[in-house]
Amino acid sequence: MSSYSTTQKWTLLTTIMASSLVFIDGSALNVALPALQKEMELTGTQLLWVINGYALFLSALLMVGGALGDLYGRNRIFLMGLVLFSISSLVCGLAQNASQLLVARGFQGIGGALLTPGSLSILSAHFDNENRGKAIGLWSTFSALMGIIGPILGGWLAGMGYWRVIFFLNIPLSIFVFFGILYKVPESKNSSAQKLDIVGAVLVTLGLAGVTFGFTESSDLGFQHPVILISVGVGVTTLIIFTYSQKRIQNPMMPLSLFQSKTFTGANLMTLFLYMAMSGALFFVPLNLIQIQGYSEVKAGLSMLPIIICIATISPLMGKYIDQKGYRLPLIIGPLIVAVGYFAFTLIGISEGASSYWSTFMLPFLLIGIGMGIVVAPLTTAVMGSVNEANIGVASGINNTVARAASVLAIALLGAFALFSFKGEVIEKVETLGIEQSAQELLIEEAEDFTAAKPPSTLDKEIVLQAQQIYKEAFISSFDGVVIIAMLLALLSSLISFLTIKN
């Protein structure tokens, strides 16, 4: 840090704090989901929307945020997003029902879409190619360190019934970042940027919204329902039209010329599959630990620390490594280690609770942390280093969009898969209990609540115990399916790196 100028130090500090907003919010909220579901009486589908309501708008508008920053000034758009993110965080914390929370999460996503691409493009604008890898490594490291408190704090607050404070934490961080950017970091923009691609912005938003809505709601309505078929069909068609429009329009928000770089294309494909695996699998882990394995919220948060600690300790080493030897080898090896970590989850089943952590969940968390620690800095550097400086805002927007869209699609697709699998398993096993039809219907109806499903206390005590075991086994079966899919996605990302990434 001593070799950096004052501007570069403030740039690092503020962009790290800004990324920490999203990091802490996400990691803390995931651990608090069971408590949030219980207090607000959310169904399994509504639980998916708590995450996807935010991620949908974030992913759909990230490229717009990147393009606006290049056009009107990265600091200006960044600060607008920061204010909106902060206000909507406050509303999330004050929400009294599911509808209020989901609407506020949507606005939080819009703010994040203006905030997130600006964080990395502001950083890249103030560091040259020689030092950018090291700076991004530090950004990844300290962002992860800030995020370490997320799962612990989220678990602790949720355990005391104060999950709302997770949203309130964004306010003081936002105030610090706001004044740091405003007074200490010079404005930057792309002097050759043209007007905003409104058509592209509308098309990509509608496309992602259609696909996300269709797959998320499919667990309630079924894949054959006309609403689902129309929603997914319109979403996919609109995304195809969006891609075609980017060839024809004069100033596209996603210049397809960037994809002439094999490394840029490969890095974004790798981002898509690796982050789909990460977001999809780790959405279900806290639910597994707390609702099925019997961990307290605090212990669930602590149990995931190996992931963040590994990212925090390995990323700076990788930043130095890639400045000297390039990023291809880490992007091949890292995902392979991550894949082994996902597979290790399938060996656990129903454990003896937190007391068996070191012989059960510790290994997969450690492997995933090591693999992602190897990948994070090289992947970001590969994306930013494969375009010229004038396009770093657009490139950052595209890559962040891919990462966030991966999260949306993963939770929608794997969420639908998990809910279908869970309900199917429950129905199959409940029908073998040999109880009255009315009792069967009560137990099957409870499956809508996913891991929060509880057999009615009016039933016979023996039936209640059997039903509780059925719910647990059904979740483990669906969870194993999810992590196997995550493993395959991680392997695919490694293969893509091998075939496409060049130093």
XYZ file of C-alpha atoms in Angstrom:
503
model
C 0.000 0.000 0.000
C 2.911 2.378 0.711
C 3.809 2.520 -3.006
C 0.316 3.705 -3.943
C -0.626 7.349 -4.301
C -3.170 8.946 -1.946
C -5.811 8.739 -4.674
C -5.115 5.049 -5.230
C -5.310 4.319 -1.488
C -8.685 6.048 -1.209
C -9.847 4.308 -4.379
C -8.963 0.914 -2.905
C -10.537 1.727 0.467
C -13.844 3.019 -0.887
C -14.293 0.350 -3.557
C -13.506 -2.366 -1.005
C -16.080 -0.909 1.398
C -18.615 -0.649 -1.418
C -18.205 -4.268 -2.444
C -18.423 -5.180 1.238
C -21.936 -3.732 1.321
C -23.105 -6.384 -1.107
C -20.868 -9.083 0.396
C -22.073 -8.602 3.989
C -25.694 -8.169 2.930
C -25.682 -11.409 0.946
C -23.653 -13.620 3.284
C -25.480 -12.469 6.420
C -28.926 -12.722 4.839
C -28.356 -16.287 3.624
C -27.736 -17.458 7.196
C -30.756 -15.492 8.435
C -33.158 -16.924 5.828
C -34.639 -19.608 8.142
C -35.407 -16.996 10.827
C -36.806 -14.599 8.233
C -38.962 -17.370 6.733
C -40.342 -18.265 10.146
C -41.179 -14.695 11.217
C -42.777 -13.689 7.914
C -44.347 -17.125 7.294
C -42.881 -17.424 3.801
C -43.493 -20.381 1.504
C -40.575 -22.074 -0.238
C -41.230 -20.039 -3.414
C -41.386 -16.731 -1.510
C -38.083 -17.644 0.124
C -36.527 -17.940 -3.335
C -37.916 -14.510 -4.212
C -36.236 -12.875 -1.178
C -32.928 -13.568 -2.938
C -34.084 -13.417 -6.555
C -36.171 -10.248 -6.149
C -32.866 -8.478 -5.488
C -30.697 -10.468 -7.862
C -33.138 -10.152 -10.786
C -32.984 -6.358 -10.968
C -29.294 -6.378 -10.149
C -28.418 -8.717 -13.013
C -30.850 -7.161 -15.491
C -29.560 -3.609 -14.991
C -25.842 -4.126 -14.311
C -24.830 -3.466 -17.903
C -26.978 -0.340 -17.854
C -25.122 0.742 -14.709
C -21.740 0.126 -16.341
C -22.725 1.984 -19.502
C -24.174 4.942 -17.568
C -20.925 5.192 -15.596
C -18.834 5.282 -18.770
C -21.152 7.910 -20.254
C -21.960 10.271 -17.378
C -19.119 9.589 -14.930
C -18.435 6.477 -12.884
C -18.420 8.263 -9.536
C -21.713 10.039 -10.213
C -23.639 6.890 -11.147
C -21.931 4.938 -8.363
C -23.103 7.470 -5.755
C -26.669 7.475 -7.120
C -26.731 3.699 -6.759
C -25.274 3.920 -3.265
C -28.049 6.270 -2.099
C -30.810 4.096 -3.578
C -29.236 0.937 -2.134
C -29.080 2.537 1.330
C -32.662 3.834 1.335
C -34.080 0.511 0.121
C -31.979 -1.339 2.729
C -33.678 0.782 5.379
C -37.109 -0.086 3.952
C -36.177 -3.799 3.906
C -35.332 -3.589 7.588
C -38.660 -1.930 8.376
C -40.818 -4.239 6.180
C -43.873 -5.676 7.963
C -44.861 -8.361 5.451
C -43.538 -10.378 2.537
C -44.854 -7.978 -0.121
C -43.109 -4.949 1.386
C -39.856 -6.876 1.772
C -39.875 -8.190 -1.806
C -40.624 -4.747 -3.327
C -37.840 -3.148 -1.275
C -35.445 -5.933 -2.316
C -36.226 -5.091 -5.935
C -35.257 -1.431 -5.411
C -32.163 -2.578 -3.533
C -31.233 -4.535 -6.666
C -31.633 -1.443 -8.855
C -29.318 0.489 -6.529
C -26.840 -2.377 -6.566
C -26.877 -2.380 -10.376
C -25.641 1.218 -10.417
C -23.223 0.594 -7.541
C -21.567 -2.751 -8.359
C -19.994 -2.221 -11.817
C -18.799 1.205 -10.712
C -16.818 -0.303 -7.839
C -14.532 -2.335 -10.091
C -14.386 0.120 -13.008
C -13.401 2.990 -10.663
C -10.661 0.754 -9.269
C -9.447 -0.254 -12.734
C -9.467 3.347 -13.959
C -6.930 4.438 -11.315
C -4.459 1.532 -11.697
C -2.416 0.731 -14.799
C -1.993 -2.745 -16.282
C 1.204 -3.350 -14.320
C -0.462 -2.910 -10.915
C -4.065 -3.769 -11.698
C -3.723 -7.468 -10.869
C -2.271 -6.725 -7.432
C -4.927 -4.062 -6.762
C -7.742 -6.414 -7.721
C -6.161 -9.072 -5.510
C -6.221 -6.650 -2.561
C -9.790 -5.640 -3.440
C -10.850 -9.318 -3.441
C -8.964 -10.036 -0.211
C -10.220 -7.176 1.915
C -13.748 -7.439 0.506
C -13.727 -11.048 1.656
C -12.305 -10.075 5.047
C -15.106 -7.561 5.485
C -17.504 -10.318 4.512
C -16.177 -12.643 7.216
C -18.382 -10.922 9.763
C -21.440 -11.449 7.534
C -22.293 -15.095 8.317
C -21.305 -14.735 11.978
C -23.204 -11.509 12.492
C -26.152 -12.744 10.442
C -26.352 -15.931 12.477
C -25.995 -14.104 15.786
C -28.649 -11.508 14.913
C -31.027 -14.120 13.498
C -30.600 -16.258 16.609
C -31.748 -13.312 18.752
C -34.597 -12.449 16.381
C -32.872 -9.295 15.061
C -32.372 -10.259 11.404
C -33.646 -6.808 10.358
C -30.425 -5.236 11.665
C -28.615 -6.923 8.729
C -30.223 -4.362 6.431
C -29.575 -1.450 8.807
C -25.823 -2.214 8.782
C -25.649 -0.928 5.210
C -26.376 2.642 6.316
C -23.132 3.567 8.175
C -20.994 1.793 5.554
C -22.777 3.708 2.785
C -22.201 7.063 4.487
C -18.458 6.416 4.746
C -18.179 5.305 1.098
C -20.305 8.240 -0.118
C -18.048 10.923 1.350
C -14.864 9.004 0.483
C -15.782 8.807 -3.211
C -17.169 12.348 -3.273
C -14.094 14.070 -1.832
C -11.113 11.747 -2.328
C -11.539 9.880 -5.637
C -11.367 11.792 -8.953
C -14.165 11.331 -11.472
C -13.516 9.099 -14.498
C -15.488 8.281 -17.628
C -15.061 6.920 -21.120
C -14.557 10.009 -23.300
C -15.656 8.106 -26.414
C -18.845 6.666 -24.832
C -22.018 7.278 -26.824
C -25.689 7.527 -25.822
C -27.332 4.784 -23.741
C -28.790 1.761 -25.537
C -32.379 2.060 -24.262
C -33.659 -0.750 -26.492
C -31.017 -3.158 -25.221
C -31.702 -2.180 -21.595
C -35.430 -2.905 -21.963
C -34.869 -6.194 -23.811
C -32.307 -7.649 -21.391
C -34.455 -6.665 -18.383
C -37.608 -8.245 -19.820
C -35.688 -11.337 -20.916
C -34.138 -12.073 -17.539
C -37.396 -11.202 -15.751
C -39.364 -13.665 -17.888
C -36.954 -16.553 -17.381
C -36.556 -15.896 -13.649
C -40.282 -15.527 -12.970
C -41.103 -18.646 -14.958
C -38.636 -20.973 -13.261
C -39.127 -19.555 -9.750
C -42.928 -19.882 -9.885
C -42.820 -23.259 -11.643
C -42.484 -25.046 -8.298
C -45.955 -23.753 -7.364
C -47.734 -23.831 -10.713
C -45.903 -26.680 -12.492
C -43.895 -26.518 -15.719
C -46.965 -27.274 -17.819
C -48.901 -24.229 -16.600
C -49.584 -21.697 -19.407
C -48.232 -18.804 -17.299
C -44.899 -20.604 -16.859
C -44.602 -21.617 -20.510
C -45.442 -18.099 -21.706
C -43.093 -16.449 -19.188
C -40.089 -18.636 -20.025
C -40.860 -18.515 -23.743
C -41.101 -14.723 -23.800
C -37.941 -14.440 -21.668
C -35.822 -16.678 -23.903
C -37.153 -15.064 -27.091
C -36.472 -11.579 -25.762
C -32.902 -12.479 -24.814
C -32.326 -13.809 -28.344
C -33.729 -10.565 -29.777
C -31.480 -8.617 -27.390
C -28.388 -10.444 -28.676
C -29.442 -9.789 -32.293
C -30.065 -6.099 -31.504
C -26.512 -5.702 -30.225
C -25.249 -6.522 -33.722
C -27.468 -3.957 -35.398
C -27.559 -0.963 -33.056
C -24.958 1.790 -33.370
C -24.066 2.115 -29.669
C -24.818 -1.273 -28.051
C -24.728 -1.737 -24.270
C -23.016 -5.100 -24.817
C -20.598 -4.616 -27.732
C -20.289 -8.044 -29.321
C -16.862 -6.996 -30.609
C -15.543 -7.595 -27.072
C -16.351 -11.271 -27.514
C -13.895 -11.493 -30.390
C -11.375 -11.945 -27.592
C -11.324 -15.659 -26.827
C -10.170 -14.913 -23.280
C -13.020 -12.461 -22.644
C -15.575 -14.949 -23.957
C -14.094 -17.850 -22.014
C -13.818 -15.876 -18.784
C -17.470 -14.861 -18.984
C -18.630 -18.403 -19.761
C -16.555 -19.627 -16.854
C -18.100 -16.948 -14.632
C -21.581 -18.075 -15.665
C -21.088 -21.742 -14.789
C -18.882 -21.318 -11.712
C -21.129 -18.708 -10.102
C -24.231 -20.709 -10.950
C -22.679 -23.575 -8.996
C -21.645 -21.316 -6.098
C -24.921 -19.394 -5.757
C -27.138 -22.412 -6.283
C -25.381 -24.696 -3.815
C -24.681 -22.148 -1.071
C -28.282 -20.885 -1.076
C -29.337 -24.266 0.329
C -26.425 -24.824 2.742
C -27.727 -22.601 5.606
C -31.181 -24.176 5.230
C -29.547 -27.589 5.527
C -27.405 -26.669 8.530
C -30.127 -24.905 10.538
C -33.370 -26.646 9.579
C -32.105 -30.191 8.977
C -28.784 -30.676 10.800
C -29.850 -28.760 13.909
C -27.133 -26.069 13.934
C -27.869 -22.792 15.691
C -27.806 -19.710 13.460
C -24.494 -18.598 14.991
C -22.835 -21.981 14.446
C -24.179 -22.104 10.891
C -22.538 -18.746 10.214
C -19.269 -19.804 11.801
C -19.248 -23.098 9.904
C -18.940 -21.319 6.546
C -15.935 -19.245 7.566
C -13.395 -21.560 5.832
C -14.733 -20.372 2.466
C -14.237 -16.687 3.206
C -10.966 -17.105 5.112
C -9.477 -19.098 2.222
C -10.564 -16.476 -0.317
C -9.135 -13.726 1.895
C -5.763 -15.419 2.370
C -5.251 -16.937 -1.085
C -6.482 -14.013 -3.252
C -3.550 -11.668 -2.512
C -1.102 -14.469 -3.326
C -2.909 -15.046 -6.617
C -2.809 -11.308 -7.359
C 0.994 -11.405 -7.201
C 1.145 -14.725 -9.073
C -0.898 -13.557 -12.063
C 1.132 -10.346 -12.414
C 4.180 -12.581 -12.928
C 2.902 -15.779 -14.589
C -0.583 -15.075 -15.916
C -4.042 -16.333 -15.014
C -4.622 -19.461 -17.153
C -3.375 -22.197 -14.778
C -5.298 -20.967 -11.681
C -8.503 -20.793 -13.752
C -8.112 -24.479 -14.676
C -7.088 -25.841 -11.266
C -9.361 -23.746 -9.022
C -12.706 -25.022 -10.370
C -11.504 -28.650 -10.142
C -10.918 -28.218 -6.401
C -14.326 -26.532 -6.052
C -15.984 -29.481 -7.829
C -14.456 -31.933 -5.336
C -15.834 -29.757 -2.535
C -19.385 -29.968 -3.891
C -19.110 -33.727 -4.244
C -17.985 -33.990 -0.602
C -21.380 -32.628 0.490
C -23.072 -35.773 -0.845
C -21.106 -37.946 1.622
C -22.689 -36.340 4.708
C -26.419 -37.118 4.806
C -28.031 -36.298 8.173
C -25.234 -35.663 10.673
C -25.138 -35.538 14.475
C -25.320 -31.750 14.495
C -22.623 -29.139 15.085
C -20.605 -31.560 17.228
C -19.728 -33.543 14.081
C -18.795 -30.464 12.003
C -15.068 -31.249 11.775
C -15.718 -34.693 10.276
C -18.591 -33.615 8.004
C -19.029 -30.064 6.671
C -15.519 -28.746 7.345
C -13.952 -30.546 4.352
C -16.360 -29.349 1.610
C -16.257 -25.766 2.900
C -12.459 -25.863 2.973
C -12.164 -27.251 -0.562
C -14.650 -24.743 -1.980
C -12.785 -21.909 -0.212
C -9.395 -23.004 -1.548
C -10.741 -23.396 -5.090
C -12.546 -20.052 -5.111
C -9.541 -18.343 -3.502
C -7.444 -19.529 -6.441
C -10.056 -18.369 -8.970
C -11.481 -15.002 -7.842
C -8.601 -12.591 -8.568
C -7.378 -14.309 -11.787
C -10.914 -14.448 -13.196
C -11.556 -10.749 -12.617
C -8.118 -9.820 -13.963
C -8.652 -11.974 -17.077
C -11.874 -10.119 -17.858
C -10.505 -6.630 -17.241
C -7.176 -7.361 -18.938
C -8.736 -8.672 -22.145
C -10.271 -5.290 -23.142
C -8.789 -1.840 -23.699
C -9.055 0.816 -20.979
C -11.880 2.677 -22.723
C -14.154 -0.359 -22.333
C -13.387 -1.379 -18.756
C -16.735 -0.026 -17.515
C -18.655 -2.010 -20.123
C -16.505 -5.101 -19.527
C -17.040 -4.846 -15.774
C -20.765 -4.410 -16.338
C -20.935 -7.453 -18.627
C -18.957 -9.696 -16.278
C -20.894 -8.580 -13.203
C -24.113 -9.106 -15.147
C -23.033 -12.635 -16.025
C -22.139 -13.356 -12.376
C -25.412 -11.955 -11.043
C -27.482 -13.512 -13.806
C -25.806 -16.797 -12.915
C -27.040 -16.325 -9.345
C -30.579 -15.535 -10.500
C -30.727 -18.482 -12.883
C -29.120 -20.848 -10.367
C -31.589 -20.034 -7.596
C -34.519 -20.100 -10.021
C -33.495 -23.346 -11.762
C -31.943 -25.219 -8.839
C -34.617 -23.822 -6.520
C -37.333 -25.204 -8.781
C -35.442 -28.512 -9.028
C -35.043 -28.727 -5.229
C -38.688 -27.885 -4.511
C -39.958 -30.365 -7.121
C -37.622 -33.036 -5.814
C -38.580 -32.318 -2.192
C -42.330 -32.405 -2.844
C -42.064 -35.536 -4.989
C -40.090 -37.363 -2.324
C -42.561 -36.288 0.392
C -45.570 -37.423 -1.632
C -43.975 -40.784 -2.389
C -43.047 -41.506 1.238
C -46.244 -40.133 2.809
C -48.318 -42.460 0.629
C -46.473 -45.437 2.135
C -47.432 -44.512 5.716
C -50.867 -46.138 5.411
C -52.747 -43.259 7.041
C -56.055 -41.595 6.160
C -56.284 -39.529 2.970
C -57.018 -36.321 4.919
C -53.881 -36.793 7.031
C -51.810 -37.462 3.907
C -53.085 -34.247 2.339
C -52.114 -32.243 5.441
C -48.563 -33.613 5.372
C -48.194 -33.040 1.614
C -49.595 -29.503 1.895
C -46.908 -28.681 4.481
C -44.250 -29.544 1.877
C -44.959 -26.115 0.300
C -42.928 -24.625 3.176
C -39.856 -26.654 2.168
C -37.382 -26.881 5.089
C -39.866 -25.105 7.390
C -42.420 -27.907 6.863
C -43.859 -29.225 10.129
C -46.433 -31.992 10.543
C -49.656 -30.780 12.252
C -49.595 -31.484 15.997
C -53.172 -32.823 15.758
C -51.852 -36.011 14.147
C -50.823 -39.105 16.071
C -47.439 -38.672 17.777
C -45.908 -41.612 15.900
C -47.061 -40.186 12.564
C -45.605 -36.784 13.500
C -42.190 -38.350 14.175
C -42.287 -40.319 10.918
C -43.306 -37.204 8.964
C -40.461 -35.169 10.481
C -38.000 -37.812 9.308
C -39.614 -37.857 5.852
C -39.182 -34.090 5.526
C -35.516 -34.313 6.530
C -34.720 -37.189 4.168
C -36.590 -35.485 1.312
C -34.524 -32.337 1.755
C -31.237 -34.256 1.877
C -32.197 -36.030 -1.348
C -32.942 -32.732 -3.111
C -29.820 -31.098 -1.615
C -27.601 -33.909 -2.914
C -29.092 -33.405 -6.373
C -28.328 -29.682 -6.220
C -24.664 -30.137 -5.229
C -24.106 -32.797 -7.906
C -25.348 -30.296 -10.502
C -23.029 -27.683 -8.941
C -20.123 -30.124 -9.224
C -20.811 -30.660 -12.939
C -21.005 -26.895 -13.529
C -17.637 -26.385 -11.792
C -16.043 -29.110 -13.939
C -17.483 -27.478 -17.047
C -15.981 -24.119 -16.072
C -12.549 -25.725 -15.714
C -12.868 -27.279 -19.175
C -13.846 -23.910 -20.660
C -10.758 -22.319 -19.076
C -8.527 -25.009 -20.555
C -9.974 -24.471 -24.038
C -10.283 -20.678 -24.160
C -8.166 -18.751 -21.628
C -4.854 -17.344 -22.817
C -2.395 -15.467 -20.608
